[in-house]
PDB file of C-alpha atoms and ligand atoms in Angstrom:
ATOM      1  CA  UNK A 110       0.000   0.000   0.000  1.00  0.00           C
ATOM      2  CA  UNK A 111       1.516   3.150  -1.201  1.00  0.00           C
ATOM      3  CA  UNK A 112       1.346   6.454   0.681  1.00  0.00           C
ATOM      4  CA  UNK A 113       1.660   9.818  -0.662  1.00  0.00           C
ATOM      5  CA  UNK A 114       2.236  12.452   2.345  1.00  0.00           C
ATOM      6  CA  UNK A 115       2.200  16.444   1.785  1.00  0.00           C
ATOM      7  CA  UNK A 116       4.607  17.979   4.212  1.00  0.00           C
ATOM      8  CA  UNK A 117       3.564  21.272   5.568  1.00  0.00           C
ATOM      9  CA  UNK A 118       1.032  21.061   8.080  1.00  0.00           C
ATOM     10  CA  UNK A 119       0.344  17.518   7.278  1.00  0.00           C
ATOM     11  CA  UNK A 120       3.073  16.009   8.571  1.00  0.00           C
ATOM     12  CA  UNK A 121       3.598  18.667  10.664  1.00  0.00           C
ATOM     13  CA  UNK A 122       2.134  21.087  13.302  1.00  0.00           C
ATOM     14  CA  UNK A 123       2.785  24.497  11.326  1.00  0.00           C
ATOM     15  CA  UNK A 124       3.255  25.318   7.895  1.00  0.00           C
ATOM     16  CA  UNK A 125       6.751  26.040   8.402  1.00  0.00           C
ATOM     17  CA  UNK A 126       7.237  27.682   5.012  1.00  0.00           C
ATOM     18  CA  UNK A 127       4.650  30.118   6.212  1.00  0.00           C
ATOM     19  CA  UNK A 128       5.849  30.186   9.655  1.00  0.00           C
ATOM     20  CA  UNK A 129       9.531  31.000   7.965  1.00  0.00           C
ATOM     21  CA  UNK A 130       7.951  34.063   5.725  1.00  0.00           C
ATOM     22  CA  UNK A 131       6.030  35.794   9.010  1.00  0.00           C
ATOM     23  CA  UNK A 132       9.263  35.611  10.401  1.00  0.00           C
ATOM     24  CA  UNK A 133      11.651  36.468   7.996  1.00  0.00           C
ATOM     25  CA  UNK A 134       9.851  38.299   4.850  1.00  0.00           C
ATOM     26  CA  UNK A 135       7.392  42.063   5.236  1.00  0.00           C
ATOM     27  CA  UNK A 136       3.593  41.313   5.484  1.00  0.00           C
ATOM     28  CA  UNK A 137       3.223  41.897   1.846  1.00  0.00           C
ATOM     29  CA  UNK A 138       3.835  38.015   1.464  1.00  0.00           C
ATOM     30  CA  UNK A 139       0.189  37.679   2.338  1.00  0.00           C
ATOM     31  CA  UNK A 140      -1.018  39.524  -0.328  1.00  0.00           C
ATOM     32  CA  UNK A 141       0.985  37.402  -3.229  1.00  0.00           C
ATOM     33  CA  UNK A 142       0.054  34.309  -1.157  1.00  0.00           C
ATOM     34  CA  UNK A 143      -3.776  35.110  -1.638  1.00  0.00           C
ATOM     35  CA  UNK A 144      -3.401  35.644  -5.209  1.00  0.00           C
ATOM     36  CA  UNK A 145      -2.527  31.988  -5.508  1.00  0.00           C
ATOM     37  CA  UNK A 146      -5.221  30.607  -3.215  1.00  0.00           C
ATOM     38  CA  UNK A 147      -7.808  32.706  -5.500  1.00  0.00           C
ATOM     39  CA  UNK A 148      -5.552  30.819  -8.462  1.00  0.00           C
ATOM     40  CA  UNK A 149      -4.451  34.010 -10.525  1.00  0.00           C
ATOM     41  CA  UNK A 150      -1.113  32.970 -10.317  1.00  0.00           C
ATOM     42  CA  UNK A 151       0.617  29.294 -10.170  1.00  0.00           C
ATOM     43  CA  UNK A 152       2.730  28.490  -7.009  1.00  0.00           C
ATOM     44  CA  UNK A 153       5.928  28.286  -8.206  1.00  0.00           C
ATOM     45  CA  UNK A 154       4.952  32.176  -9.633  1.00  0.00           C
ATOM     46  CA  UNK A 155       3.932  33.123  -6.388  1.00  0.00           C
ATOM     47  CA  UNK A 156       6.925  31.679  -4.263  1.00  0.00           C
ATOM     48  CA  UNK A 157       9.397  33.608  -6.423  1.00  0.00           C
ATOM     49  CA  UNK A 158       7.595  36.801  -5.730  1.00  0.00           C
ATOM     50  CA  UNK A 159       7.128  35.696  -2.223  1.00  0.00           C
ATOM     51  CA  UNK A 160      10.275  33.864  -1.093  1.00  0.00           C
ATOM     52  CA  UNK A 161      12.719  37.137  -2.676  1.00  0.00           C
ATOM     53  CA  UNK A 162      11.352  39.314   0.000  1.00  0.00           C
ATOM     54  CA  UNK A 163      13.176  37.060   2.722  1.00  0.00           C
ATOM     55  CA  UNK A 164      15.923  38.426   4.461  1.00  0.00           C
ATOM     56  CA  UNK A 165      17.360  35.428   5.976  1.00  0.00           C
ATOM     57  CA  UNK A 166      20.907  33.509   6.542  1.00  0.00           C
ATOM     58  CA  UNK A 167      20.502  29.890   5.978  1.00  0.00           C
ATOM     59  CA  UNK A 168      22.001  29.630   9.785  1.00  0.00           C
ATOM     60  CA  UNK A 169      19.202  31.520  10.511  1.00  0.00           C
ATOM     61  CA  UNK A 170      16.516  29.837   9.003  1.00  0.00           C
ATOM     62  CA  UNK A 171      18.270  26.433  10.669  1.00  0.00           C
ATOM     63  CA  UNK A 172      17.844  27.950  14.320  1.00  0.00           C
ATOM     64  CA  UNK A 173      14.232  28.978  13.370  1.00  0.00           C
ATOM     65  CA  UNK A 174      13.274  25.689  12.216  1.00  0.00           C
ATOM     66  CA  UNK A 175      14.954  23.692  15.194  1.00  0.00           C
ATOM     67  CA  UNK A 176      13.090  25.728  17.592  1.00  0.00           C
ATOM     68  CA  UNK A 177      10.347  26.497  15.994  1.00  0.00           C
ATOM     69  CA  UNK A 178       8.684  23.076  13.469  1.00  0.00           C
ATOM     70  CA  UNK A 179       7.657  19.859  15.145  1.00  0.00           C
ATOM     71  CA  UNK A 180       6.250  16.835  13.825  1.00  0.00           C
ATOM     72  CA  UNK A 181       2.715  15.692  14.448  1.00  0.00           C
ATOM     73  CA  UNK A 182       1.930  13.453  17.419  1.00  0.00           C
ATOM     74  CA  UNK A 183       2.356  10.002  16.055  1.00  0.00           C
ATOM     75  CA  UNK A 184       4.491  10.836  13.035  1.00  0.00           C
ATOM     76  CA  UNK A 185       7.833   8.976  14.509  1.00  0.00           C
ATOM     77  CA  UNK A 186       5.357   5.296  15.191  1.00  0.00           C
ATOM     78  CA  UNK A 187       3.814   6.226  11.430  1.00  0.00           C
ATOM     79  CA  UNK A 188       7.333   6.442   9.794  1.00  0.00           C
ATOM     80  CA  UNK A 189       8.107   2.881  11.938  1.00  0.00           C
ATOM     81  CA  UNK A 190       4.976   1.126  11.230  1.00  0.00           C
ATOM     82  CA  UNK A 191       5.001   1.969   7.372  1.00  0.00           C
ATOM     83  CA  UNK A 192       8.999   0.781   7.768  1.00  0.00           C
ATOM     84  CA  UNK A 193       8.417  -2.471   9.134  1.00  0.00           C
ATOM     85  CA  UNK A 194       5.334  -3.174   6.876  1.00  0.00           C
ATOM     86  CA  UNK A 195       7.446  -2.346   4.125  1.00  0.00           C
ATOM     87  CA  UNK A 196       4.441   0.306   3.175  1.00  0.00           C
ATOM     88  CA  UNK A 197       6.578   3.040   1.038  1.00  0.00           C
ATOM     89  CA  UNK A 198       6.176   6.340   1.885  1.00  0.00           C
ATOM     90  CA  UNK A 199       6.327   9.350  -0.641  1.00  0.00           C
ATOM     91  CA  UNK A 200       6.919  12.678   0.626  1.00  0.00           C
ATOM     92  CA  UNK A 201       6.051  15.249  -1.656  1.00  0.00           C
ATOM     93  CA  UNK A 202       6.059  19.224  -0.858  1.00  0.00           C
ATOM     94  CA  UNK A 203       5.205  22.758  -2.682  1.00  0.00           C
ATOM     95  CA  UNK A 204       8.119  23.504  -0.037  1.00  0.00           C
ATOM     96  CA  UNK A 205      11.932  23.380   0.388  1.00  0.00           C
ATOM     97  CA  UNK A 206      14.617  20.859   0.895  1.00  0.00           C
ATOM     98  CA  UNK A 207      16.375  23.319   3.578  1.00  0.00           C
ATOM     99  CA  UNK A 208      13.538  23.004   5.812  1.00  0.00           C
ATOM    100  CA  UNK A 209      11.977  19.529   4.716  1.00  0.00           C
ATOM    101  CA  UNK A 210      15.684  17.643   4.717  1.00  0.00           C
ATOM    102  CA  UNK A 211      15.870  18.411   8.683  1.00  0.00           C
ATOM    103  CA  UNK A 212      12.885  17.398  10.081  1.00  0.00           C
ATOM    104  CA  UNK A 213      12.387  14.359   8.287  1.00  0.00           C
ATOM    105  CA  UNK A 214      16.204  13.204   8.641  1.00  0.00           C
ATOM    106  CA  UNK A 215      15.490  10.675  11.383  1.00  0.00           C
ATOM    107  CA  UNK A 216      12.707   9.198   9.182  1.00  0.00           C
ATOM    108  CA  UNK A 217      14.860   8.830   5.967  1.00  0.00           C
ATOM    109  CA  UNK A 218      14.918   5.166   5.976  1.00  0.00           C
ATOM    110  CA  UNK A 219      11.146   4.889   5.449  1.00  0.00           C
ATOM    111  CA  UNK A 220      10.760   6.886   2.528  1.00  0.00           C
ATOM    112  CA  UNK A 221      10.318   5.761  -0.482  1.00  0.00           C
ATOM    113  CA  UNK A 222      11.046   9.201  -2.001  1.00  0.00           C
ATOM    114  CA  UNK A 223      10.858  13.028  -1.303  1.00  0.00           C
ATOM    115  CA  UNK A 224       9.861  15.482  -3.643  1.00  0.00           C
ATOM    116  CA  UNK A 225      10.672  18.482  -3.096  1.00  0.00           C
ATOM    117  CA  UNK A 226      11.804  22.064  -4.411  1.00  0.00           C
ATOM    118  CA  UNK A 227      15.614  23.568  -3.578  1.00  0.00           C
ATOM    119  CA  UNK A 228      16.603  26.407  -2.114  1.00  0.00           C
ATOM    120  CA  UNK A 229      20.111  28.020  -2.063  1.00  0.00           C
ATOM    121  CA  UNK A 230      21.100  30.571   0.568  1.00  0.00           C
ATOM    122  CA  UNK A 231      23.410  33.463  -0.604  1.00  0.00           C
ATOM    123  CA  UNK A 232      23.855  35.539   2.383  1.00  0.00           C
ATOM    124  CA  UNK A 233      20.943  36.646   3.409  1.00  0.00           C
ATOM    125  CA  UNK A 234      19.209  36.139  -0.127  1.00  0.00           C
ATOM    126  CA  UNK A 235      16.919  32.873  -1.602  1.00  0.00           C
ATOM    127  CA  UNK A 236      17.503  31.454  -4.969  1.00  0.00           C
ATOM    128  CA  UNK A 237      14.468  29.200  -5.634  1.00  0.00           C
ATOM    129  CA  UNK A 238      15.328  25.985  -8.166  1.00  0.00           C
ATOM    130  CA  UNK A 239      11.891  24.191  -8.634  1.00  0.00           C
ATOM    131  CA  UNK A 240      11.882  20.827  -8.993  1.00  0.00           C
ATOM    132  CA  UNK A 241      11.098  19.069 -12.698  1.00  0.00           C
ATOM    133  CA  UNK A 242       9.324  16.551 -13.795  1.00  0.00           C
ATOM    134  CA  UNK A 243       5.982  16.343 -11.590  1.00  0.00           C
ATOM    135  CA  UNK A 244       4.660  19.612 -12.173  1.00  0.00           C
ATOM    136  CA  UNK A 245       0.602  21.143 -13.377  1.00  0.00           C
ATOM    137  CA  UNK A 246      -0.342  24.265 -14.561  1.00  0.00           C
ATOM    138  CA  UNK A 247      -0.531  25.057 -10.773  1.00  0.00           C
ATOM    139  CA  UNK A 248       2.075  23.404  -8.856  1.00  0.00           C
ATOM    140  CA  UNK A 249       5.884  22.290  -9.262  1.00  0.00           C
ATOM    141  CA  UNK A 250       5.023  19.109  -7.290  1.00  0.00           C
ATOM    142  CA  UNK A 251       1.442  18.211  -8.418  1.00  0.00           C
ATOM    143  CA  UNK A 252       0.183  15.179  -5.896  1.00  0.00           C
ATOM    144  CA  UNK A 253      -1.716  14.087  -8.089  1.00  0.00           C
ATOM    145  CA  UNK A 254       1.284  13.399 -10.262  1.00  0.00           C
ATOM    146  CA  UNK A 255       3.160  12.195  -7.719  1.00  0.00           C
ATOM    147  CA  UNK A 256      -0.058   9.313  -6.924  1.00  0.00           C
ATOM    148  CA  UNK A 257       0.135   8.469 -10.685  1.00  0.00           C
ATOM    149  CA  UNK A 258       3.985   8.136  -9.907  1.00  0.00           C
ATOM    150  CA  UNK A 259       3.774   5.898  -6.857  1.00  0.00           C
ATOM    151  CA  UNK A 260       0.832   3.672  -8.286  1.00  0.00           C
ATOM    152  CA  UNK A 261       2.370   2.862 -11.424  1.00  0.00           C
ATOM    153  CA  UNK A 262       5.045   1.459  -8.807  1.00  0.00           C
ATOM    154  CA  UNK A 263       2.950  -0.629  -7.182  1.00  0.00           C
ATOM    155  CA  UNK A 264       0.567  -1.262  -9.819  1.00  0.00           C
ATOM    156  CA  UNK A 265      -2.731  -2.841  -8.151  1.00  0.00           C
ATOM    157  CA  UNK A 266      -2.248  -2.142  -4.671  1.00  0.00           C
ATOM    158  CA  UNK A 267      -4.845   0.830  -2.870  1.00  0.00           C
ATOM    159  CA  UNK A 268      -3.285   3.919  -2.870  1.00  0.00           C
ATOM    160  CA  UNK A 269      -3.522   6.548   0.458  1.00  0.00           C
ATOM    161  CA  UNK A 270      -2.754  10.251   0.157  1.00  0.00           C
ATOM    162  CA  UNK A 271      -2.162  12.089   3.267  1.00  0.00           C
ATOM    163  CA  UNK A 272      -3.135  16.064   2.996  1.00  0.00           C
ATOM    164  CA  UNK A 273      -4.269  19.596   4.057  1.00  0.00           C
ATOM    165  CA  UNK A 274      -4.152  22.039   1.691  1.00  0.00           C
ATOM    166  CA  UNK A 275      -5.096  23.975  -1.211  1.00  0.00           C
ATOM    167  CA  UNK A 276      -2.108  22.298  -2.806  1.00  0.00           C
ATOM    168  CA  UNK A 277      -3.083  19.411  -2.020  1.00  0.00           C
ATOM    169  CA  UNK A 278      -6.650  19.394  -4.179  1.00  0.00           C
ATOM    170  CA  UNK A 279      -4.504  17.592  -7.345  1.00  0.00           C
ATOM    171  CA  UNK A 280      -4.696  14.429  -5.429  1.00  0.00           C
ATOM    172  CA  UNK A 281      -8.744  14.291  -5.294  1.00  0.00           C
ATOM    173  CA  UNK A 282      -9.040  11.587  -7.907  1.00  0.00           C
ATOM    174  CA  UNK A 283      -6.095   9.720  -7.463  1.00  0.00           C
ATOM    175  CA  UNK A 284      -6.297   8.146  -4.215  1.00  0.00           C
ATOM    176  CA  UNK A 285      -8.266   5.479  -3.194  1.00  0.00           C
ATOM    177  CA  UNK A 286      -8.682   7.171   0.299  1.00  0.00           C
ATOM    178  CA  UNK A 287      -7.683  10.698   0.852  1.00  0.00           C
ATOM    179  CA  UNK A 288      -6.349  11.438   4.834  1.00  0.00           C
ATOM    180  CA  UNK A 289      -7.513  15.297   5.209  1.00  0.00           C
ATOM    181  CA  UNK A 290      -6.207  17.131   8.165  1.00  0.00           C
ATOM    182  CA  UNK A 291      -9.433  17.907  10.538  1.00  0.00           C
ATOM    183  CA  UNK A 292     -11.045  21.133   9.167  1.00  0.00           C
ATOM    184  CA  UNK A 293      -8.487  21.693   6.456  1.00  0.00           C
ATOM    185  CA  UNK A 294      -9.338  22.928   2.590  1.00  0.00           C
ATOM    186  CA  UNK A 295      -8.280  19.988   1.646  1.00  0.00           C
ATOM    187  CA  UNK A 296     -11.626  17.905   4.016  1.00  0.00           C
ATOM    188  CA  UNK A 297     -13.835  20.757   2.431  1.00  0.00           C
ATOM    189  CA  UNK A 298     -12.973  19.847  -1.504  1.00  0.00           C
ATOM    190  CA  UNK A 299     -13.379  16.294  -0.814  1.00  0.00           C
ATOM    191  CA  UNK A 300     -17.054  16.595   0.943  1.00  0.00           C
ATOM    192  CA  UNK A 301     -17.586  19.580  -1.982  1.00  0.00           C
ATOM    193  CA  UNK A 302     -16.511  16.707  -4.400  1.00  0.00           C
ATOM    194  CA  UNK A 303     -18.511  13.797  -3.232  1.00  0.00           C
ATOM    195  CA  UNK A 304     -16.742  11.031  -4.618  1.00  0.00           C
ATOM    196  CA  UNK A 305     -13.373  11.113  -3.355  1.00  0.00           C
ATOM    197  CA  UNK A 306     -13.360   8.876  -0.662  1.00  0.00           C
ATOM    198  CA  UNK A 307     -11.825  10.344   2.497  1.00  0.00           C
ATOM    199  CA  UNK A 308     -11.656  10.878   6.338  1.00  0.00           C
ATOM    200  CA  UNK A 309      -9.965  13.444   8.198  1.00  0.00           C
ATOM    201  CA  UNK A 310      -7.399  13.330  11.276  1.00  0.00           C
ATOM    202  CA  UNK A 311      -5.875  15.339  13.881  1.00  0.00           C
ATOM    203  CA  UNK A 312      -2.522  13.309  14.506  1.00  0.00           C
ATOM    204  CA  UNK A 313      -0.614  10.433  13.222  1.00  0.00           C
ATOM    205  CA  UNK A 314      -2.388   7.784  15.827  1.00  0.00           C
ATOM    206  CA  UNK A 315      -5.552   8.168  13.994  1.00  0.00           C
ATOM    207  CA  UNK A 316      -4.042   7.959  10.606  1.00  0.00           C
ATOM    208  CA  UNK A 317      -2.558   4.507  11.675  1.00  0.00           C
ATOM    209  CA  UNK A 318      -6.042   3.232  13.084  1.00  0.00           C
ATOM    210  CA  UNK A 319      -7.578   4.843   9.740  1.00  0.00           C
ATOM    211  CA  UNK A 320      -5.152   3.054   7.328  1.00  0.00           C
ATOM    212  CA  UNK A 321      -5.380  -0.367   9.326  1.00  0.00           C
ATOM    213  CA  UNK A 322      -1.677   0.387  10.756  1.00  0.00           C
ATOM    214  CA  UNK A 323      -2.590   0.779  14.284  1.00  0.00           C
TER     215      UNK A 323
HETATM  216 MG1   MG B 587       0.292  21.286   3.518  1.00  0.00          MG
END
């Protein structure tokens, strides 16, 4: 059984990307950010806009991230369980290896893959390099790309995507169950859609019980 995971506040507590732009970047983020959730501009559009008004050192950013991003309850017993059930897990993320790479380190050996875009520190300035090869009109990662990718691996067997946001709607249609973060856009679109099935979860102990891992 394959799993696709989103990163930001899916496998974690905060979006840290956000958290990492309140922190770092003017308000005025918010205002390119809502441009893409109203879908006048594609995400990778919007992060360049967004992500060049950081002023941040990557040592910086490390501290922030250490102190500041935690994992969901349960994720450490989901990454062991899907480990020694041989269950492959595919990270995939609108984010950024310099804040993904860290928190999931410990977790490394159960992943099946991580998708994700780079970013490369110079001084205090972001260079963006978006990743090729799974992205829409809308996204550089597209999960619904990346559940094509991971089925056609494991042709036959019921696919689980694990998700939150408005990112995130790509995978409606591609799942056989869709894991939606309790009150998330992601829940909404699936009830909107009707025939997605899905169920929605606060931590990583009810995502084992609802994919039969517990
Ligand atoms: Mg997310």
């Amino acid at each position: 059984m394959p799993i696709v995971t989103d990163f930001d506040y899916t496998l974690t507590t905060i979006d840290v990307g956000d958290a990492l732009c309140d922190r770092f970047a003017p308000p005025e983020w918010h205002a390119i950010d809502d441009r893409w959730q109203r879908g006048e501009v594609s995400l990778p559009a919007a992060q360049r806009e967004i992500w060049s008004l950081l002023r941040a050192t990557a040592a910086a950013v490390r501290d922030f991230v250490a102190t500041t991003a935690r994992l969901r309850p349960g994720v450490p017993e989901f990454f062991r369980a899907c480990r020694e059930r041989a269950l492959p897990v595919y990270v995939g993320s609108g984010g950024f290896d310099f804040y993904l790479e860290p928190l999931l380190e410990p977790h490394r050996p159960a992943l099946a893959g991580l998708y994700c875009s780079r970013g490369v520190f110079h001084g205090d300035r972001l260079a963006l390099q978006f990743l090729t090869g799974l992205e829409c009109p809308s996204c550089a990662v597209c999960k619904g790309r990346l559940c094509d990718l991971a089925r056609a691996a494991h042709p036959g067997e019921r696919l689980v995507f694990l998700g939150d946001g408005a990112s995130d709607r790509c995978a409606i249609g591609h799942a056989d169950l869709v894991l939606a973060v309790r009150g998330s856009q992601l829940a909404e679109r699936c009830a909107a859609h009707g025939r997605q099935p899905f169920a929605t979860f606060d931590d990583f102990f009810e995502v084992m019980r609802l994919g039969g891992l517990g």
